[in-house]
Amino acid sequence: MIKSTETSMVAFTSYYYKSVGPLAVPPSLVFYTARNILSPSFILGQIPDLFNLLTSIETFRRFAVLKAGEALGWQRYYEIEKTHGHAEDVRLLEVSEVHTLQCFIDSADAQRNEYIVLIQSLVPLYIHYLWTAGESCLLPQRLNDFFPGSMGVETPSSLLFHDDLSDDEKEIFGQFRLACKGWFNLVLDWQEKRRENCQQKGCVRTKEQVDESFKNDFHAVFPQPFQSLQSVQNVEDYMKKVETMIGELEKWFSPRSNM
């Protein structure tokens, strides 16, 4: 029942995002939905949904940085105005507030890189999960979502993070795609050798036994590329930073402000 509710929430959030745009989606809804995927246990099968939620959160962060810059611009403008005896009724930001806004701006590149690294860490984690999952038939579709055109067909990706990658980031993902392809080929080679070895030994087992044996052997040879708990913590750390930015801006400035 809980998993069904979480899936419905993800579907609703994704639909709402695509219908009205990321900035019209309440941030609290996006954070809540993402955390339903991360806890109480990380639902690895919903990592593609998590990607689109993280893209929404990254959009919130970039918008917050933009607004922080505008606020500092107005701060400098009114500081000059006040030196000429104008705008005496305008309250300037406190030194601590100016410092916080400047920190938001100064950390923008590092947090953007943090977002890209998150995506890169979650892709192999999901592929590793999907290889032995009940829905492993989705692997070609998901590989195209992660790396459009990788399956030889120009099918658009369903993942939104591709939409705002810079040229440098696209280059990084191109190299990342080659690394994933190398791992992919290693698994396929191991899988074929395992099949041949089983045929030579004349293995006779039920489908359930074959599936369980394959899963155990796969995990023994190819351990999870990233620990799930660490991935959850990394995503949570990133989200908390963005939540803090949004919270500070909403505290200091009216949400209806045209600043």
XYZ file of N, CA, C and O in Angstrom, residues 9 12-13 16-17 20-36 52-64 238-250 255:
196
model
N 2.332 9.252 -6.146
C 2.838 10.590 -5.876
C 3.896 10.978 -6.899
O 3.919 12.099 -7.402
N 2.165 11.720 -10.199
C 1.474 13.011 -10.154
C 2.458 14.165 -10.277
O 2.247 15.112 -11.040
N 3.565 14.076 -9.526
C 4.559 15.147 -9.548
C 5.165 15.289 -10.934
O 5.362 16.395 -11.437
N 2.594 16.899 -13.229
C 2.439 18.311 -12.894
C 3.624 19.120 -13.408
O 3.477 20.208 -13.955
N 4.836 18.546 -13.262
C 6.063 19.199 -13.717
C 5.991 19.458 -15.220
O 6.252 20.560 -15.694
N 2.963 22.181 -16.159
C 3.026 23.611 -15.810
C 4.443 24.140 -15.670
O 4.633 25.339 -15.499
N 5.444 23.268 -15.748
C 6.822 23.720 -15.646
C 7.354 23.557 -14.234
O 6.599 23.564 -13.263
N 8.684 23.421 -14.113
C 9.292 23.106 -12.810
C 9.089 24.179 -11.760
O 8.923 23.867 -10.582
N 9.111 25.461 -12.132
C 9.014 26.516 -11.135
C 7.603 26.683 -10.590
O 7.393 27.387 -9.609
N 6.611 26.071 -11.257
C 5.234 26.142 -10.765
C 4.920 25.003 -9.808
O 3.873 24.996 -9.175
N 5.800 24.015 -9.729
C 5.600 22.897 -8.814
C 6.056 23.319 -7.419
O 7.165 23.819 -7.261
N 5.216 23.159 -6.395
C 5.640 23.530 -5.037
C 6.894 22.766 -4.631
O 6.916 21.535 -4.689
N 7.949 23.452 -4.223
C 9.179 22.755 -3.818
C 8.933 21.699 -2.748
O 9.531 20.617 -2.790
N 8.054 22.005 -1.796
C 7.795 21.051 -0.713
C 7.278 19.718 -1.256
O 7.598 18.648 -0.714
N 6.483 19.760 -2.323
C 5.955 18.538 -2.934
C 7.081 17.730 -3.563
O 7.123 16.496 -3.432
N 7.993 18.406 -4.223
C 9.100 17.719 -4.888
C 10.029 17.080 -3.856
O 10.416 15.915 -3.986
N 10.384 17.822 -2.808
C 11.245 17.268 -1.767
C 10.576 16.080 -1.079
O 11.225 15.058 -0.800
N 9.293 16.210 -0.807
C 8.552 15.135 -0.143
C 8.542 13.875 -1.003
O 8.767 12.759 -0.510
N 8.289 14.034 -2.296
C 8.227 12.885 -3.198
C 9.590 12.213 -3.324
O 9.694 10.984 -3.322
N 10.642 13.023 -3.418
C 11.996 12.463 -3.512
C 12.335 11.652 -2.266
O 12.913 10.557 -2.351
N 11.960 12.183 -1.119
C 12.279 11.473 0.132
C 11.466 10.196 0.282
O 11.893 9.261 0.970
N 10.309 10.129 -0.341
C 9.538 8.881 -0.315
C 10.246 7.779 -1.094
O 10.039 6.589 -0.827
N 14.294 12.875 -12.375
C 13.466 14.019 -12.769
C 13.143 14.913 -11.578
O 13.029 16.135 -11.726
N 13.013 14.317 -10.404
C 12.795 15.131 -9.209
C 14.047 15.948 -8.886
O 13.954 17.128 -8.526
N 15.220 15.349 -9.035
C 16.462 16.075 -8.789
C 16.646 17.199 -9.798
O 17.186 18.262 -9.466
N 16.195 16.980 -11.035
C 16.265 18.048 -12.032
C 15.374 19.216 -11.624
O 15.738 20.388 -11.802
N 14.205 18.920 -11.061
C 13.336 19.981 -10.541
C 14.036 20.746 -9.427
O 14.024 21.980 -9.388
N 14.673 20.007 -8.518
C 15.355 20.631 -7.386
C 16.522 21.480 -7.875
O 16.777 22.569 -7.360
N 17.233 20.983 -8.884
C 18.333 21.765 -9.455
C 17.806 23.045 -10.111
O 18.454 24.094 -10.054
N 16.629 22.976 -10.702
C 16.007 24.172 -11.282
C 15.658 25.173 -10.182
O 15.873 26.385 -10.346
N 15.143 24.676 -9.062
C 14.877 25.555 -7.913
C 16.174 26.236 -7.459
O 16.186 27.427 -7.153
N 17.248 25.458 -7.393
C 18.525 26.007 -6.908
C 19.028 27.110 -7.833
O 19.443 28.188 -7.379
N 18.979 26.857 -9.124
C 19.481 27.851 -10.079
C 18.624 29.118 -10.048
O 19.138 30.232 -10.180
N 17.323 28.941 -9.852
C 16.430 30.095 -9.748
C 16.729 30.877 -8.477
O 16.737 32.117 -8.475
N 17.009 30.144 -7.392
C 17.335 30.805 -6.124
C 18.631 31.607 -6.252
O 18.743 32.719 -5.721
N 22.532 17.125 -0.688
C 22.285 18.078 -1.777
C 20.928 18.756 -1.612
O 20.802 19.982 -1.731
N 19.898 17.964 -1.317
C 18.556 18.524 -1.180
C 18.478 19.514 -0.016
O 17.807 20.548 -0.108
N 19.151 19.196 1.091
C 19.120 20.087 2.253
C 19.735 21.445 1.929
O 19.268 22.489 2.426
N 20.784 21.450 1.120
C 21.403 22.717 0.723
C 20.420 23.577 -0.061
O 20.325 24.788 0.155
N 19.692 22.945 -0.973
C 18.725 23.693 -1.778
C 17.550 24.141 -0.915
O 17.051 25.263 -1.047
N 17.095 23.275 -0.018
C 16.015 23.645 0.908
C 16.407 24.856 1.741
O 15.584 25.752 1.987
N 17.650 24.890 2.187
C 18.127 26.015 2.986
C 18.077 27.298 2.182
O 17.634 28.352 2.681
N 18.505 27.246 0.942
C 18.476 28.423 0.075
C 17.048 28.938 -0.085
O 16.777 30.131 0.068
N 16.137 28.019 -0.405
C 14.743 28.403 -0.613
C 14.152 28.979 0.672
O 13.459 30.005 0.656
N 14.449 28.322 1.791
C 13.916 28.774 3.076
C 14.387 30.168 3.435
O 13.594 31.000 3.907
N 15.668 30.458 3.215
C 16.202 31.785 3.534
C 15.585 32.849 2.649
O 15.206 33.935 3.124
N 15.465 32.577 1.367
C 14.889 33.563 0.447
C 13.421 33.823 0.761
O 12.956 34.970 0.694
N 12.688 32.764 1.092
C 11.275 32.945 1.428
C 11.114 33.682 2.752
O 10.127 34.391 2.962
N 7.114 35.691 -1.193
C 7.037 34.811 -2.363
C 6.392 35.501 -3.554
O 6.582 35.094 -4.706
